Short mmCIF file of C-alpha atoms and ligand atoms in Angstrom, two decimals:
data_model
loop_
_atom_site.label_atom_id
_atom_site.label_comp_id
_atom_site.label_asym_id
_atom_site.label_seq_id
_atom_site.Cartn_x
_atom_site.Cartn_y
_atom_site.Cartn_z
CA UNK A 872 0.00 0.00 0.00
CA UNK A 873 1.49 3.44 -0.81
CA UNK A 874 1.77 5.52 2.26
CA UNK A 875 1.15 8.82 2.54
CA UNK A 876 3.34 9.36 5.12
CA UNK A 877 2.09 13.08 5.52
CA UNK A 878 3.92 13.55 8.77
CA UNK A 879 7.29 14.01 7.14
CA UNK A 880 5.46 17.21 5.38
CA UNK A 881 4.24 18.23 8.25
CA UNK A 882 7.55 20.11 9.71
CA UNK A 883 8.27 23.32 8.27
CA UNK A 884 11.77 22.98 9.04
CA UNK A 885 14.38 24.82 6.88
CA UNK A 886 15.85 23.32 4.47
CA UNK A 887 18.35 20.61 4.91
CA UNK A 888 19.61 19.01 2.25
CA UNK A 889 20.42 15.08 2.69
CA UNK A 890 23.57 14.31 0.45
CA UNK A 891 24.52 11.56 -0.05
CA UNK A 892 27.34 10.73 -2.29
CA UNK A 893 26.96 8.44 -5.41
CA UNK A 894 29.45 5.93 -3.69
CA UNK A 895 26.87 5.58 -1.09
CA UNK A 896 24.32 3.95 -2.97
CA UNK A 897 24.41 0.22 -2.82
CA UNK A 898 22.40 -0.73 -5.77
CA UNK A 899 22.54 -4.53 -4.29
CA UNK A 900 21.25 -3.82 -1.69
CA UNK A 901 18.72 -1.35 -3.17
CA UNK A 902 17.55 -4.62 -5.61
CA UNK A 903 17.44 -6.84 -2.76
CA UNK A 904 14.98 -4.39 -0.92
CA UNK A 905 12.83 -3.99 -4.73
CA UNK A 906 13.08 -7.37 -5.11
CA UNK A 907 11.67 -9.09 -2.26
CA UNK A 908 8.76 -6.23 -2.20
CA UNK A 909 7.89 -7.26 -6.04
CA UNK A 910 8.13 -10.95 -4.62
CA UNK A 911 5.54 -10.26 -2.10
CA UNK A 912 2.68 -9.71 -4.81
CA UNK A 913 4.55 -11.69 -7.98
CA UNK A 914 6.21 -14.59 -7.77
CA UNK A 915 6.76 -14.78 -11.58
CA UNK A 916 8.37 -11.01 -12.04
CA UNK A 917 11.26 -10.71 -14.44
CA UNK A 918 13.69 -9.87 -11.56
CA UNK A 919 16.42 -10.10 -13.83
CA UNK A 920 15.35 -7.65 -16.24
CA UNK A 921 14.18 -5.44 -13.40
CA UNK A 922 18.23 -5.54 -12.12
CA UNK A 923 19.36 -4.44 -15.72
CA UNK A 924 16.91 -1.73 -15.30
CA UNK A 925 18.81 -0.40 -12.18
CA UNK A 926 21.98 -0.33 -13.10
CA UNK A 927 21.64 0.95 -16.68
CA UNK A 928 19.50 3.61 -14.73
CA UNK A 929 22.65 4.03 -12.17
CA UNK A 930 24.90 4.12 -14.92
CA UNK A 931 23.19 6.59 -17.44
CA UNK A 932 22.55 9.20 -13.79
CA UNK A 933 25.85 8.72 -12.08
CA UNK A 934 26.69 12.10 -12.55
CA UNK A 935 23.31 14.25 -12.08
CA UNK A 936 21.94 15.16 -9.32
CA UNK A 937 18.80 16.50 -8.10
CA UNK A 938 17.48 19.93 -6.74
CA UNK A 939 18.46 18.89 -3.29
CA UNK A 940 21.88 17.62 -3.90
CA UNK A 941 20.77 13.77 -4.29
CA UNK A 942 22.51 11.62 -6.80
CA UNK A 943 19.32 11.63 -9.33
CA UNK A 944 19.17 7.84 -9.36
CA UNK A 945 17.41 8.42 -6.11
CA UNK A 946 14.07 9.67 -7.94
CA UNK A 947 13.45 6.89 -10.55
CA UNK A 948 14.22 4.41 -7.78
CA UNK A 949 11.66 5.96 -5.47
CA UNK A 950 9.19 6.04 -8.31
CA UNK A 951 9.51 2.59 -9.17
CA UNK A 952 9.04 1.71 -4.94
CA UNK A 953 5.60 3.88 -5.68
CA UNK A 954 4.49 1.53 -8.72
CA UNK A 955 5.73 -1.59 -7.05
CA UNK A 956 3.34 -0.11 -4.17
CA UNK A 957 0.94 -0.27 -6.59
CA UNK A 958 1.49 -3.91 -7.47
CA UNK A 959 2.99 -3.00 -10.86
CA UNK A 960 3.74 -5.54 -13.39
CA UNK A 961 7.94 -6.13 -14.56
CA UNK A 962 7.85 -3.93 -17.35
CA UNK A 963 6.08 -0.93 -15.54
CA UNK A 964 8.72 -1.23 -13.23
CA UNK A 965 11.58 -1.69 -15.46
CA UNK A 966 10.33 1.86 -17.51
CA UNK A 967 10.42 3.92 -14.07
CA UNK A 968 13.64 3.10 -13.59
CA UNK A 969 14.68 4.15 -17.55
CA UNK A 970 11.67 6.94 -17.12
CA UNK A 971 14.04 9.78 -17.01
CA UNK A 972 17.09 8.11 -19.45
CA UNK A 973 16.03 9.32 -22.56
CA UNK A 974 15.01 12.77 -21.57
CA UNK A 975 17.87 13.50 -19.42
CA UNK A 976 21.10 11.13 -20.18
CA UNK A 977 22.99 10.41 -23.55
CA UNK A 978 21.22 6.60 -23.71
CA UNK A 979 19.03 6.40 -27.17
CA UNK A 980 15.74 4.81 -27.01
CA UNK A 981 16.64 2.81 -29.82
CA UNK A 982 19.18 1.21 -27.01
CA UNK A 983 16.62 0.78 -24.60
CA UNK A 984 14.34 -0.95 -27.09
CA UNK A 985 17.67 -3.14 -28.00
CA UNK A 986 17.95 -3.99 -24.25
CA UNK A 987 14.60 -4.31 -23.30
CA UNK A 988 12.60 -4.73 -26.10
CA UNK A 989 10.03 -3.00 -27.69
CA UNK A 990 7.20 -2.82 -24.94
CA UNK A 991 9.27 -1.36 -22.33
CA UNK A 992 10.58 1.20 -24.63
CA UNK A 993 7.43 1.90 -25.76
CA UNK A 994 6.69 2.75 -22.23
CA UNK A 995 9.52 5.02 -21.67
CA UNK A 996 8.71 7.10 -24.83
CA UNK A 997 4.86 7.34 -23.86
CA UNK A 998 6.58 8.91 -19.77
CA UNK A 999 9.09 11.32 -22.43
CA UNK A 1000 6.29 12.49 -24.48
CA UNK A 1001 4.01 13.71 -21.63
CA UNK A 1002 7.38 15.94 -20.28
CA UNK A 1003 6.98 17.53 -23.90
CA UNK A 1004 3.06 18.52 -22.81
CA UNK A 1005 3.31 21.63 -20.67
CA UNK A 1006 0.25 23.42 -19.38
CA UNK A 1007 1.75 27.11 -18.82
CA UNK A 1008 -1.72 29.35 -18.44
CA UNK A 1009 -4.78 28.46 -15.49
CA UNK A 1010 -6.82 28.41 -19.12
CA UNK A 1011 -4.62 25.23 -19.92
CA UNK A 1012 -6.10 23.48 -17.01
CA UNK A 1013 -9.40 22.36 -18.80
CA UNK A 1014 -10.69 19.26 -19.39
CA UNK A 1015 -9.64 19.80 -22.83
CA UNK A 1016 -6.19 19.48 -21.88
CA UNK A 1017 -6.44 16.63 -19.46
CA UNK A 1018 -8.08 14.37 -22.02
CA UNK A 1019 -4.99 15.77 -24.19
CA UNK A 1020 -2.63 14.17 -21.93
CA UNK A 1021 -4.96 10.78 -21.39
CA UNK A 1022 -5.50 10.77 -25.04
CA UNK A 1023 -1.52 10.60 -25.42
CA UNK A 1024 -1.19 7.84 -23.86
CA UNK A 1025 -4.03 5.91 -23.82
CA UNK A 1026 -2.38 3.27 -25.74
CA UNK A 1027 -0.65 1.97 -22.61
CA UNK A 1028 -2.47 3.41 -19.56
CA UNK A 1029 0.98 1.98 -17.67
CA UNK A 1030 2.22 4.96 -18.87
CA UNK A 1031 0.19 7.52 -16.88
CA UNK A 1032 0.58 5.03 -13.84
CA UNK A 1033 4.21 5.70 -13.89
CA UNK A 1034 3.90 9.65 -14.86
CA UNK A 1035 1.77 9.49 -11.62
CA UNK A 1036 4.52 8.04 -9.55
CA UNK A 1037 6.93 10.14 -11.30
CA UNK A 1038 4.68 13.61 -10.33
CA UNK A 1039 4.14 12.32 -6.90
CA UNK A 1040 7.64 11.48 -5.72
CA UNK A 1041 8.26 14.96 -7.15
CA UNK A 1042 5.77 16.98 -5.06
CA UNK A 1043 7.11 14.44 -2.03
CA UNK A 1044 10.35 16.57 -2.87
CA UNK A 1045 9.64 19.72 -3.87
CA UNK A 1046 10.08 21.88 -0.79
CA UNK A 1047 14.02 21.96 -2.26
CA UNK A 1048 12.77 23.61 -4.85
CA UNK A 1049 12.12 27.37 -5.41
CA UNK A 1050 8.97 28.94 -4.52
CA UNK A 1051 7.81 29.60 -7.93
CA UNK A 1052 8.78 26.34 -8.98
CA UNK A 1053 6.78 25.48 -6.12
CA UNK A 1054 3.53 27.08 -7.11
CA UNK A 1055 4.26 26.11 -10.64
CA UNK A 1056 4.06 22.42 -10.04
CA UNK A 1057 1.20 22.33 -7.39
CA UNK A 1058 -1.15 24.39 -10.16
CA UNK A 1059 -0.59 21.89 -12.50
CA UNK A 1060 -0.73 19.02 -10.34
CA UNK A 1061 -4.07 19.95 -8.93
CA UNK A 1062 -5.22 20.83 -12.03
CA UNK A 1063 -4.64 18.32 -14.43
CA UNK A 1064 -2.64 15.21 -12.49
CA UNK A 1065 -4.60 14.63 -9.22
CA UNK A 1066 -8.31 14.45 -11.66
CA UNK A 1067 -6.15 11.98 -14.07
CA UNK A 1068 -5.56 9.72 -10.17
CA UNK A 1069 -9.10 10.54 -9.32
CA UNK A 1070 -10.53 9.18 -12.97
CA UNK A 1071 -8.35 5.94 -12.70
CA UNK A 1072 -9.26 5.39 -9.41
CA UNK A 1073 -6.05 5.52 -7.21
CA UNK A 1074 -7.38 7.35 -4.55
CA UNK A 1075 -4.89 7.33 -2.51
CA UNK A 1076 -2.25 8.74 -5.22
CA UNK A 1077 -4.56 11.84 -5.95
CA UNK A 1078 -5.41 12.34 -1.74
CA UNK A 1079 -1.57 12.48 -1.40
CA UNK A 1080 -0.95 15.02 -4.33
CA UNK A 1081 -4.12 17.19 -3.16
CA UNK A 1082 -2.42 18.02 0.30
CA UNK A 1083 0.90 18.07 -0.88
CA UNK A 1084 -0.77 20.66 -3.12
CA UNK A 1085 -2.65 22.78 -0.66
CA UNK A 1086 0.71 22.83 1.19
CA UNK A 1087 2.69 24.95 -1.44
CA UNK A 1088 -0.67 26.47 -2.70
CA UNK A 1089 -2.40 27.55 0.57
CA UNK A 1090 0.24 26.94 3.71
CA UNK A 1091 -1.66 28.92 5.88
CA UNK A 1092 -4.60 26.98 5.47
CA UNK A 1093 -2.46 23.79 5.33
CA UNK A 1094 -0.59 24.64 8.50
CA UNK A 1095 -4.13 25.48 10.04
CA UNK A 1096 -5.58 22.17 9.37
CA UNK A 1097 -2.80 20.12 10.21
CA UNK A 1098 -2.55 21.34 13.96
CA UNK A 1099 -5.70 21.58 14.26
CA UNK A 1100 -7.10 18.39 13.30
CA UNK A 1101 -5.39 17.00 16.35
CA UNK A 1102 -5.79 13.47 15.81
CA UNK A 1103 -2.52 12.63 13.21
CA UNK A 1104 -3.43 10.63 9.76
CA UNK A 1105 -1.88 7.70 11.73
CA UNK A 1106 -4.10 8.15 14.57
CA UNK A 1107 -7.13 8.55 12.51
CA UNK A 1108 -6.13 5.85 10.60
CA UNK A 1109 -5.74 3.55 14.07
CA UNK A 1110 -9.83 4.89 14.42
CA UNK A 1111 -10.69 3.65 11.20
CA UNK A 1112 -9.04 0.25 11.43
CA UNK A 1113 -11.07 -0.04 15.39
CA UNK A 1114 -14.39 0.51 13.56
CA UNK A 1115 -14.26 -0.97 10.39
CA UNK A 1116 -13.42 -4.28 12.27
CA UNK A 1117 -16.17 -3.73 14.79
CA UNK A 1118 -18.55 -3.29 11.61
CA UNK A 1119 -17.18 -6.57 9.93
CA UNK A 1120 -17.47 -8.28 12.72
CA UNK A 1121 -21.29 -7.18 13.42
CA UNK A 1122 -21.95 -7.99 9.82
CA UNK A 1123 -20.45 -11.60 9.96
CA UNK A 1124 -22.61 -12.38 12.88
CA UNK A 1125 -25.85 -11.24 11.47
CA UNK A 1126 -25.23 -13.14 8.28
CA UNK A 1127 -24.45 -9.84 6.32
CA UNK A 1128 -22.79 -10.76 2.79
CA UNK A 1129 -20.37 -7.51 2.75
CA UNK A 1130 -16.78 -6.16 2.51
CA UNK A 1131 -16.05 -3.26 4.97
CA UNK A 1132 -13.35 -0.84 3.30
CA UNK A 1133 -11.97 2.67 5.26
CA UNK A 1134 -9.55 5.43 5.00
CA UNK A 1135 -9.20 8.64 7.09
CA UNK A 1136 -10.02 11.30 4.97
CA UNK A 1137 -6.81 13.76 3.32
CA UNK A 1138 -6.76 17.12 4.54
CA UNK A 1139 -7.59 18.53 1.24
CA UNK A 1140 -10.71 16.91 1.11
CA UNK A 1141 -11.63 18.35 4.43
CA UNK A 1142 -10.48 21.91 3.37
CA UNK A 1143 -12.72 21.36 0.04
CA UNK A 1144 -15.65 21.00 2.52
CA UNK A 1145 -15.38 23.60 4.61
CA UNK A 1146 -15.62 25.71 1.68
CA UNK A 1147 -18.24 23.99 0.02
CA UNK A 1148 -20.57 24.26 3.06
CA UNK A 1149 -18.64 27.21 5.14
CA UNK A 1150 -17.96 25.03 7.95
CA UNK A 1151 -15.35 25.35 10.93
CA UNK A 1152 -13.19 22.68 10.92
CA UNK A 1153 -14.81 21.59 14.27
CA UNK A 1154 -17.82 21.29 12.69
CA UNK A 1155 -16.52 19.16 10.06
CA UNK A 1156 -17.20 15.68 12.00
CA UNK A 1157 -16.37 12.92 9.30
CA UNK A 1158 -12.88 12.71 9.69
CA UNK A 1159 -13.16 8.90 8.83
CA UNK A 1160 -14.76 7.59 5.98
CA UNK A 1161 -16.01 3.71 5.13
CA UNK A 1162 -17.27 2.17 2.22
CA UNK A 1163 -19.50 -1.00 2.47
CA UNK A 1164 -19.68 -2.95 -0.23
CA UNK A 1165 -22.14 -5.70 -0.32
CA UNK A 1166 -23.84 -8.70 -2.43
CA UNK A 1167 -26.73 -8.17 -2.86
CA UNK A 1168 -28.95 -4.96 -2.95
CA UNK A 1169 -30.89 -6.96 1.08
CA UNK A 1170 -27.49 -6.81 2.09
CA UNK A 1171 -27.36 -3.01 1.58
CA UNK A 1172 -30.29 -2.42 3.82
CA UNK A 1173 -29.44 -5.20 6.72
CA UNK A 1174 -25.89 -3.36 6.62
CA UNK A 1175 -27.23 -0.01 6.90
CA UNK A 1176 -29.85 -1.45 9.90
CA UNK A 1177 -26.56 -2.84 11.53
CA UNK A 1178 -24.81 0.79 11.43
CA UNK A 1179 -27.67 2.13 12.88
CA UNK A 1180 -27.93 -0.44 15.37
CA UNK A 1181 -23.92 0.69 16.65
CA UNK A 1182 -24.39 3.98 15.86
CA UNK A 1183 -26.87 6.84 16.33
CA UNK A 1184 -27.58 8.43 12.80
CA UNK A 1185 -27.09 12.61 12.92
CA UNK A 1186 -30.12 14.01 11.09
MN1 MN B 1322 11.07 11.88 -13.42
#
């Protein structure tokens, strides 16, 4: 499961960069960690290949780094741990470690096509097309332009999946960058990248981007919500876990035929509706929300009875 791990955006601390030298990086031990991770969800993944990946990856970055002094090969790594989060297939995860090769290093993709073959290269051109898309104006942000960018690369939806990653681990990094870069990124990613997550369904991609979004776009309101909701996203998420058990387990015993799913809710949804219905943020009381899915359309009702029977129902 990708974690949001929103508490390590929480501190406004100044900015320290975290070098680490190029010698540092143990891309054994780095595969090792990938590899049993992949393992975990696909015992037939092309491990091998996925190696190759890294260190033609290692090789081709060796001598970039990032905007906060990293060796660069620390970004496609990090977006390929995001994907294999995701429970990507091999050749997703090969193409987020080569995402960035073509764009940024000397390597051809007629060599990655020679060392991968053709679908992974296809993938990698589909991830260096979308950097040629840029959405300058707040009239780019339409839904003109996001079906521009789906439309793209709707041949291989893999390849939004790893532009996603690729966007996200960026925004996870981007107080190193300037603050106009800042603002830059978090228009765009509101705009057009977090509805692209919300249309394919990865909620918990576009919840991330949202906050990390409302961070650079709206700190005081970010800064606001985040002491103020005093129950943490890990707390919260503790809550949910408490009731959605105590739910399943009510269900089970009355014969209920349904699946009980939760998540606490992102801080940018919260913000959203406080607007929406000019609320306080103590007055915004579903911190938590659950999804039940059931059978059968009885199993909707006796589920909802059950709720009702733990919980009183606000008017
Ligand atoms: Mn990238």
């Amino acid at each position: 499961m990708l974690d949001t791990d929103i508490a390590a955006h929480e501190s406004d601390s100044p900015k320290e960069y975290p070098v680490t030298k190029i010698t540092d990086i143990d891309t054994e031990k780095i595969y090792e960690n990938l590899s049993t991770q992949i393992k975990e969800y696909n015992s037939k993944a092309q491990l091998r290949l996925i190696k190759k990946a890294l260190t033609v990856a290692f090789d081709a970055h060796k001598d970039q780094r990032r905007d906060n002094g990293e060796p660069y090969i620390t970004h496609p790594i990090e977006v390929a741990r995001i994907l294999i989060s995701l429970k990507a297939d091999s050749a997703t995860i090969c193409a987020a470690l080569l995402h960035d090769v073509v764009e940024d290093t000397p390597v051809k993709l007629s060599q990655i096509k020679e060392d991968f073959g053709e679908e992974i290269a296809t993938l990698v051109e589909g991830v260096t097309k979308i950097e040629g898309i840029h959405f300058d104006s707040k009239e780019d942000y339409t839904a003109e332009n996001i079906r521009k960018v789906l439309l793209a690369t709707t041949k291989d939806i893999r390849v939004i999946l790893i532009k996603l990653a690729d966007r996200l681990h960026n925004m996870r990094t981007l107080k190193y960058c300037a603050p106009e870069k800042q603002k830059r990124i978090s228009e765009e990613t509101l705009h057009i990248y977090a509805p692209i997550a919300h249309k394919l369904g990865i909620f918990r991609v576009k919840g991330e981007l949202e906050d990390l979004c409302l961070r650079y776009l709206n700190p005081d309101v970010y800064r606001f919500l985040t002491h103020k909701i005093s129950e943490k996203r890990a707390e919260r998420e503790k809550v949910a876990a408490k009731i959605i058990q105590e739910i399943q387990e009510t269900l089970t015993e009355k014969g209920v035929r349904a699946k009980v799913y939760g998540r606490a809710k992102y801080f940018y949804s919260i913000y959203k509706k406080m607007q929406k219905k000019k609320l306080d943020v103590d007055q915004v009381y579903d911190l938590i929300a659950l999804r039940i899915v059931t059978k059968a359309i009885p199993d909707c009702y006796a589920a909802l009875g059950v709720v009702h029977d733990l919980w009183m129902p606000m008017p």
